[in-house]
CSV table of C-alpha atoms in Angstrom, one decimal:
chain,number,residue,atom,x,y,z
A,1,MET,CA,97.4,168.8,150.0
A,2,SER,CA,99.2,165.5,149.0
A,3,THR,CA,96.0,163.5,149.5
A,4,SER,CA,93.9,165.6,147.1
A,5,ASP,CA,96.8,165.7,144.6
A,6,ASN,CA,96.9,161.9,144.5
A,7,ARG,CA,93.1,161.4,144.1
A,8,PRO,CA,92.9,161.9,140.3
A,9,ARG,CA,95.8,159.7,139.7
A,10,LYS,CA,94.2,156.9,141.8
A,11,GLN,CA,91.0,157.3,139.9
A,12,TRP,CA,92.8,157.1,136.6
A,13,TYR,CA,94.6,153.9,137.8
A,14,ARG,CA,91.4,152.3,138.9
A,15,LYS,CA,89.8,152.9,135.4
A,16,LYS,CA,92.9,151.5,133.8
A,17,VAL,CA,92.6,148.3,135.9
A,18,VAL,CA,89.0,147.9,134.8
A,19,TRP,CA,89.7,148.5,131.1
A,20,ILE,CA,92.6,146.0,130.8
A,21,PRO,CA,90.5,142.8,131.3
A,22,LEU,CA,87.7,144.2,129.2
A,23,LEU,CA,90.2,144.9,126.4
A,24,PHE,CA,91.6,141.5,126.8
A,25,VAL,CA,88.2,139.9,126.5
A,26,ALA,CA,87.4,142.0,123.4
A,27,TYR,CA,90.7,140.9,121.9
A,28,VAL,CA,90.0,137.2,122.5
A,29,PHE,CA,86.5,137.5,121.1
A,30,PHE,CA,87.8,139.3,118.0
A,31,VAL,CA,90.6,136.8,117.3
A,32,ASN,CA,88.3,133.8,117.8
A,33,SER,CA,84.8,134.7,116.8
A,34,SER,CA,83.5,133.0,113.7
A,35,TYR,CA,80.9,135.8,113.4
A,36,LEU,CA,83.7,138.1,112.4
A,37,ALA,CA,85.5,135.7,110.2
A,38,ALA,CA,84.9,134.8,106.6
A,39,PRO,CA,83.7,131.2,106.1
A,40,PRO,CA,86.6,129.0,105.0
A,41,ALA,CA,86.6,128.0,101.4
A,42,GLY,CA,85.7,124.5,100.4
A,43,SER,CA,83.0,121.9,101.2
A,44,PRO,CA,82.6,119.2,103.8
A,45,PHE,CA,83.3,115.6,102.8
A,46,LEU,CA,82.1,112.2,103.9
A,47,LEU,CA,84.2,109.5,105.6
A,48,ALA,CA,82.6,106.0,105.5
A,49,HIS,CA,83.6,104.0,108.6
A,50,ARG,CA,84.4,100.4,107.5
A,51,GLY,CA,82.9,101.0,104.1
A,52,MET,CA,79.2,100.2,103.8
A,53,ALA,CA,78.7,98.1,107.0
A,54,GLN,CA,76.0,96.5,109.0
A,55,THR,CA,75.3,98.6,112.1
A,56,PHE,CA,74.3,97.6,115.5
A,57,HIS,CA,72.7,98.6,118.8
A,58,MET,CA,75.0,100.9,120.8
A,59,GLU,CA,73.3,100.4,124.2
A,60,GLY,CA,75.5,98.9,126.8
A,61,LEU,CA,78.4,98.6,124.4
A,62,THR,CA,81.8,97.7,125.8
A,63,ASN,CA,85.1,96.7,124.3
A,64,GLU,CA,84.2,93.1,124.8
A,65,THR,CA,80.8,93.2,123.1
A,66,CYS,CA,80.4,91.1,120.0
A,67,THR,CA,78.7,93.5,117.7
A,68,ALA,CA,77.9,90.9,115.0
A,69,GLU,CA,75.4,89.4,117.5
A,70,ARG,CA,73.4,92.6,117.8
A,71,ILE,CA,73.1,94.0,114.2
A,72,TYR,CA,69.9,95.8,113.0
A,73,PRO,CA,67.8,93.9,110.4
A,74,PRO,CA,70.0,94.2,107.3
A,75,GLU,CA,69.0,97.0,104.8
A,76,HIS,CA,71.8,96.2,102.3
A,77,PRO,CA,73.9,93.1,101.5
A,78,TYR,CA,77.4,94.4,102.4
A,79,LEU,CA,79.8,93.3,105.1
A,80,GLU,CA,82.3,95.8,106.6
A,81,ASN,CA,86.0,95.9,105.5
A,82,THR,CA,85.4,94.1,102.2
A,83,LEU,CA,86.1,95.3,98.7
A,84,PRO,CA,82.4,95.2,97.7
A,85,SER,CA,81.5,97.3,100.8
A,86,MET,CA,84.2,99.9,100.0
A,87,LYS,CA,83.2,100.1,96.4
A,88,ALA,CA,79.5,100.6,97.4
A,89,ALA,CA,80.6,103.3,99.9
A,90,PHE,CA,82.4,105.3,97.3
A,91,ALA,CA,79.5,104.8,94.9
A,92,ALA,CA,77.1,106.1,97.6
A,93,GLY,CA,79.1,109.3,98.0
A,94,ALA,CA,82.0,108.6,100.4
A,95,ASP,CA,85.1,110.7,99.8
A,96,VAL,CA,87.2,108.6,102.2
A,97,VAL,CA,86.8,105.0,103.3
A,98,GLU,CA,88.1,103.8,106.7
A,99,PHE,CA,89.2,100.2,107.2
A,100,ASP,CA,91.0,98.1,109.8
A,101,VAL,CA,94.2,96.0,109.4
A,102,HIS,CA,95.8,93.2,111.4
A,103,TRP,CA,99.2,91.8,111.0
A,104,THR,CA,99.2,88.1,110.0
A,105,LYS,CA,101.5,85.2,110.9
A,106,ASP,CA,103.2,85.4,107.5
A,107,GLY,CA,103.9,89.2,107.8
A,108,GLN,CA,101.1,90.5,105.7
A,109,PHE,CA,98.1,92.7,106.6
A,110,ALA,CA,94.6,91.3,106.6
A,111,VAL,CA,91.7,93.8,106.5
A,112,PHE,CA,89.4,92.8,109.4
A,113,HIS,CA,88.1,94.6,112.5
A,114,ASP,CA,88.4,92.2,115.4
A,115,TRP,CA,91.5,91.0,117.3
A,116,THR,CA,89.9,87.6,117.6
A,117,LEU,CA,87.9,85.6,115.0
A,118,GLY,CA,85.1,84.0,117.0
A,119,CYS,CA,82.7,86.9,117.0
A,120,ARG,CA,82.1,87.3,113.2
A,121,THR,CA,83.6,84.2,111.6
A,122,ASN,CA,83.5,80.4,111.7
A,123,GLY,CA,87.1,80.5,113.0
A,124,ASP,CA,88.6,80.8,116.4
A,125,GLY,CA,91.7,82.3,117.9
A,126,VAL,CA,93.7,85.5,117.5
A,127,THR,CA,94.0,87.1,114.0
A,128,ARG,CA,97.8,87.4,114.0
A,129,ASP,CA,98.2,83.6,114.7
A,130,PHE,CA,97.0,82.8,111.2
A,131,THR,CA,98.5,83.3,107.8
A,132,LEU,CA,96.6,85.5,105.3
A,133,ALA,CA,95.7,82.5,103.2
A,134,ASP,CA,94.2,80.8,106.2
A,135,LEU,CA,92.2,83.9,107.2
A,136,GLN,CA,90.9,84.3,103.6
A,137,LYS,CA,89.3,80.8,103.8
A,138,LEU,CA,87.0,81.9,106.7
A,139,ASP,CA,83.3,82.9,106.4
A,140,ILE,CA,83.4,86.5,107.7
A,141,GLY,CA,79.7,86.7,107.8
A,142,TYR,CA,79.1,83.5,109.7
A,143,ASN,CA,77.9,84.9,113.1
A,144,TYR,CA,76.0,88.0,112.1
A,145,THR,CA,72.5,87.9,113.6
A,146,ALA,CA,69.7,90.5,114.1
A,147,ASP,CA,67.4,88.2,116.1
A,148,GLY,CA,69.4,86.7,118.8
A,149,GLY,CA,70.6,83.8,116.8
A,150,ARG,CA,67.4,82.5,115.3
A,151,THR,CA,68.7,83.4,111.8
A,152,TYR,CA,72.1,84.2,110.3
A,153,PRO,CA,71.4,86.2,107.2
A,154,PHE,CA,75.1,86.4,106.0
A,155,ARG,CA,76.1,82.8,106.8
A,156,GLY,CA,77.8,81.3,103.8
A,157,LYS,CA,78.1,84.6,102.0
A,158,GLY,CA,81.4,85.8,103.5
A,159,ILE,CA,83.7,83.1,102.4
A,160,GLY,CA,86.8,84.5,100.8
A,161,LEU,CA,85.7,88.1,101.3
A,162,MET,CA,88.5,89.1,103.7
A,163,PRO,CA,90.9,91.2,101.6
A,164,SER,CA,94.5,92.1,102.3
A,165,LEU,CA,95.9,95.6,102.5
A,166,THR,CA,97.5,95.0,99.1
A,167,ASP,CA,94.1,94.1,97.7
A,168,VAL,CA,92.6,97.3,98.9
A,169,LEU,CA,95.4,99.5,97.6
A,170,LYS,CA,95.2,97.8,94.2
A,171,ALA,CA,91.4,98.0,94.0
A,172,PHE,CA,91.3,101.8,94.9
A,173,PRO,CA,94.5,103.3,93.5
A,174,ASP,CA,93.2,106.8,93.4
A,175,GLU,CA,90.8,107.0,96.3
A,176,SER,CA,91.4,108.5,99.8
A,177,LEU,CA,91.7,105.8,102.5
A,178,LEU,CA,92.0,105.9,106.3
A,179,ILE,CA,94.0,102.8,107.6
A,180,HIS,CA,93.4,101.8,111.2
A,181,ILE,CA,96.1,99.7,112.9
A,182,LYS,CA,94.2,97.6,115.5
A,183,SER,CA,97.1,97.1,117.9
A,184,ASN,CA,99.7,99.0,119.9
A,185,ASP,CA,102.6,97.0,118.6
A,186,PRO,CA,105.5,99.2,117.2
A,187,ASN,CA,106.7,96.3,115.1
A,188,GLU,CA,103.3,96.3,113.3
A,189,GLY,CA,103.7,100.0,112.6
A,190,GLN,CA,107.2,99.3,111.2
A,191,ALA,CA,105.7,96.6,109.0
A,192,LEU,CA,103.0,98.9,107.8
A,193,ALA,CA,105.5,101.6,107.0
A,194,ASP,CA,107.5,99.0,105.0
A,195,ALA,CA,104.4,98.1,103.0
A,196,LEU,CA,103.6,101.8,102.2
A,197,GLN,CA,106.9,103.5,101.8
A,198,SER,CA,107.4,102.5,98.2
A,199,LEU,CA,104.2,104.2,97.1
A,200,PRO,CA,104.5,107.4,95.1
A,201,LYS,CA,104.1,110.7,96.9
A,202,GLU,CA,100.8,111.5,95.2
A,203,ARG,CA,99.4,108.2,96.6
A,204,LEU,CA,100.7,108.8,100.1
A,205,GLU,CA,98.9,112.1,100.1
A,206,LYS,CA,95.6,110.3,99.9
A,207,LEU,CA,96.4,107.9,102.8
A,208,THR,CA,96.1,108.5,106.5
A,209,VAL,CA,97.1,106.0,109.2
A,210,TYR,CA,95.7,105.9,112.7
A,211,GLY,CA,95.7,103.7,115.8
A,212,GLY,CA,97.9,103.0,118.8
A,213,ASP,CA,100.6,105.5,119.8
A,214,GLU,CA,103.5,103.2,119.3
A,215,PRO,CA,102.7,101.8,115.8
A,216,VAL,CA,101.6,105.2,114.6
A,217,ALA,CA,104.9,106.8,115.8
A,218,ALA,CA,106.8,104.0,114.0
A,219,VAL,CA,105.0,104.8,110.8
A,220,LYS,CA,105.5,108.5,111.1
A,221,SER,CA,109.2,108.0,111.8
A,222,GLN,CA,109.7,106.1,108.6
A,223,ILE,CA,107.3,108.1,106.4
A,224,PRO,CA,107.4,111.6,107.8
A,225,GLU,CA,105.3,113.0,104.9
A,226,LEU,CA,102.4,110.6,105.7
A,227,ARG,CA,99.4,112.1,107.6
A,228,VAL,CA,98.8,110.1,110.9
A,229,ILE,CA,96.7,110.3,114.0
A,230,SER,CA,96.9,108.7,117.4
A,231,MET,CA,95.9,109.7,120.9
A,232,ASP,CA,99.4,111.0,121.4
A,233,THR,CA,99.3,113.2,118.2
A,234,MET,CA,95.9,114.5,119.2
A,235,LYS,CA,97.0,115.4,122.7
A,236,SER,CA,100.2,117.0,121.4
A,237,CYS,CA,98.2,119.3,119.2
A,238,LEU,CA,95.0,120.0,121.2
A,239,ILE,CA,96.3,120.4,124.7
A,240,PRO,CA,98.6,123.4,123.9
A,241,TYR,CA,96.0,124.7,121.5
A,242,ILE,CA,93.4,124.8,124.2
A,243,ALA,CA,95.9,126.5,126.5
A,244,ALA,CA,97.0,129.2,124.0
A,245,GLY,CA,94.8,129.0,120.9
A,246,TRP,CA,92.9,132.0,122.1
A,247,SER,CA,95.8,134.1,120.7
A,248,GLY,CA,95.6,132.5,117.3
A,249,TYR,CA,98.7,130.3,118.1
A,250,VAL,CA,98.7,126.9,116.4
A,251,PRO,CA,101.2,124.4,117.9
A,252,ASP,CA,103.8,122.8,115.6
A,253,ALA,CA,102.3,119.4,116.6
A,254,CYS,CA,99.1,120.4,114.8
A,255,ALA,CA,100.8,120.6,111.4
A,256,HIS,CA,100.2,118.0,108.7
A,257,THR,CA,98.1,115.6,110.8
A,258,GLN,CA,94.5,114.6,111.2
A,259,LEU,CA,92.2,115.5,114.1
A,260,HIS,CA,89.0,113.6,115.0
A,261,ILE,CA,86.9,116.0,117.0
A,262,PRO,CA,83.6,114.9,118.7
A,263,ASP,CA,80.8,117.4,117.9
A,264,GLN,CA,80.0,117.8,121.7
A,265,ILE,CA,83.6,119.0,122.3
A,266,ALA,CA,84.2,121.0,119.1
A,267,PRO,CA,82.3,124.2,120.2
A,268,TRP,CA,84.8,124.6,123.1
A,269,LEU,CA,87.8,124.8,120.7
A,270,TRP,CA,89.1,128.4,120.2
A,271,GLY,CA,87.7,129.8,116.9
A,272,TRP,CA,85.2,127.0,116.2
A,273,PRO,CA,84.3,126.6,113.4
A,274,ASN,CA,85.5,129.2,110.9
A,275,ARG,CA,88.7,130.3,112.5
A,276,PHE,CA,89.6,126.9,113.8
A,277,MET,CA,89.2,125.3,110.4
A,278,ALA,CA,91.1,128.1,108.7
A,279,ARG,CA,94.0,127.6,111.2
A,280,MET,CA,94.1,123.9,110.6
A,281,GLU,CA,93.9,124.3,106.9
A,282,ALA,CA,96.8,126.7,107.0
A,283,VAL,CA,99.0,124.0,108.5
A,284,ASN,CA,97.7,121.2,106.1
A,285,THR,CA,95.7,119.4,108.8
A,286,ARG,CA,92.5,117.5,108.1
A,287,VAL,CA,89.6,117.8,110.6
A,288,ILE,CA,87.1,115.0,110.9
A,289,LEU,CA,83.9,115.5,112.9
A,290,VAL,CA,82.7,112.5,114.8
A,291,ALA,CA,79.4,112.3,116.7
A,292,GLY,CA,78.7,112.8,120.4
A,293,SER,CA,81.6,112.4,122.8
A,294,GLY,CA,83.5,110.2,120.3
A,295,ASP,CA,82.9,106.9,122.1
A,296,PHE,CA,82.9,103.7,120.0
A,297,SER,CA,83.1,105.4,116.6
A,298,ALA,CA,79.7,107.1,116.8
A,299,GLY,CA,78.9,108.8,113.5
A,300,PHE,CA,76.4,111.0,111.8
A,301,ASP,CA,74.1,108.2,110.7
A,302,THR,CA,70.7,109.9,110.0
A,303,PRO,CA,69.8,112.9,108.0
A,304,ALA,CA,68.7,114.6,111.2
A,305,ASP,CA,72.2,114.1,112.6
A,306,LEU,CA,73.6,116.4,109.9
A,307,ASP,CA,71.7,119.3,111.5
A,308,ARG,CA,74.4,119.4,114.2
A,309,VAL,CA,77.1,120.1,111.6
A,310,PRO,CA,77.9,123.8,111.4
A,311,ALA,CA,76.9,125.2,108.0
A,312,THR,CA,80.4,126.5,107.4
A,313,PHE,CA,82.2,123.3,108.4
A,314,THR,CA,84.6,122.2,105.6
A,315,GLY,CA,86.2,119.1,107.1
A,316,GLY,CA,85.2,115.4,107.1
A,317,ILE,CA,82.0,114.0,108.5
A,318,TRP,CA,82.3,110.5,110.0
A,319,THR,CA,79.4,108.2,109.2
A,320,ASN,CA,78.5,104.5,109.8
A,321,ARG,CA,75.6,104.7,107.3
A,322,ILE,CA,76.9,106.1,104.1
A,323,ASP,CA,73.9,104.4,102.4
A,324,ARG,CA,71.6,106.9,104.3
A,325,ILE,CA,73.9,110.0,104.4
A,326,GLY,CA,75.4,109.9,101.0
A,327,PRO,CA,72.1,110.5,99.0
A,328,VAL,CA,71.0,113.5,101.1
A,329,PHE,CA,74.5,115.1,101.7
A,330,PRO,CA,74.8,117.1,98.4
A,331,GLU,CA,71.5,118.9,99.0
A,332,LYS,CA,72.2,119.5,102.7
A,333,PHE,CA,75.4,121.3,102.0
A,334,ALA,CA,74.7,122.6,98.6
A,335,GLY,CA,75.4,126.2,99.7
A,336,ASN,CA,79.0,125.4,100.8
């Protein structure tokens, strides 16, 4: 009697156990599916890495590779991290220009990529061991070659072209800029904060600083309203988001920052692209899509690369070839 009386209850319990995970999966799908979400408002924008720059072969690239010795045959006259290259990048359609800074011996910031001088210039030694005036006497195009050293197409053309951070801010007072600290020295971050903190709020809103964890933390500590990005800020946002973002939860660490997301990884983020972008926009965070796995600043450098960008993406698109991407970009995303 008792066995038969318990049978319906056990069957009901088994059905309940089956339905609970199915309902959970349905909930997660509903909360994160872009198919069920309205496309976010706005249009994507272009971020020009180092302005309009000479690009190079990526095969076998390491942190020790001198990229000036492996450039492609030049298609334009510009050298990275110079005022003419930044002006050309904005003219070609860039919405943001990225550039690199190094602290100098006399406490200023030179705009230059490399830690040492020998790869690109006719100088030698470590950047920070020289004054800004000494650095600006160098020929920054001296060692660029596309044919293994048989010819040097920019030799003699880069003298005096290394700007300072002050030069860049003065030349582009209303443009959006991404400033890359090329060290992990907290003192350098403090010095950069000192250089930026007197800028008006509306100017700071168009600046972002990224680089090593320690200098970026120093900048953020002194200028909390400034948007920053480092490996630490990325992990602080994305690790808890990956763990709990399925529920729609956005960690506090994701607020008012910038995320650089490789396009091979992006589809694994909860809600990508529509809901993810809407969540980041709601906390005033900018999303930049970089190419591949994110190694060595790979960008969307050919028109065909843009086919990998979701049609509803509204963040920034990283490119090393603004000269190629800028002209085709408006047509490609005309419907956004």
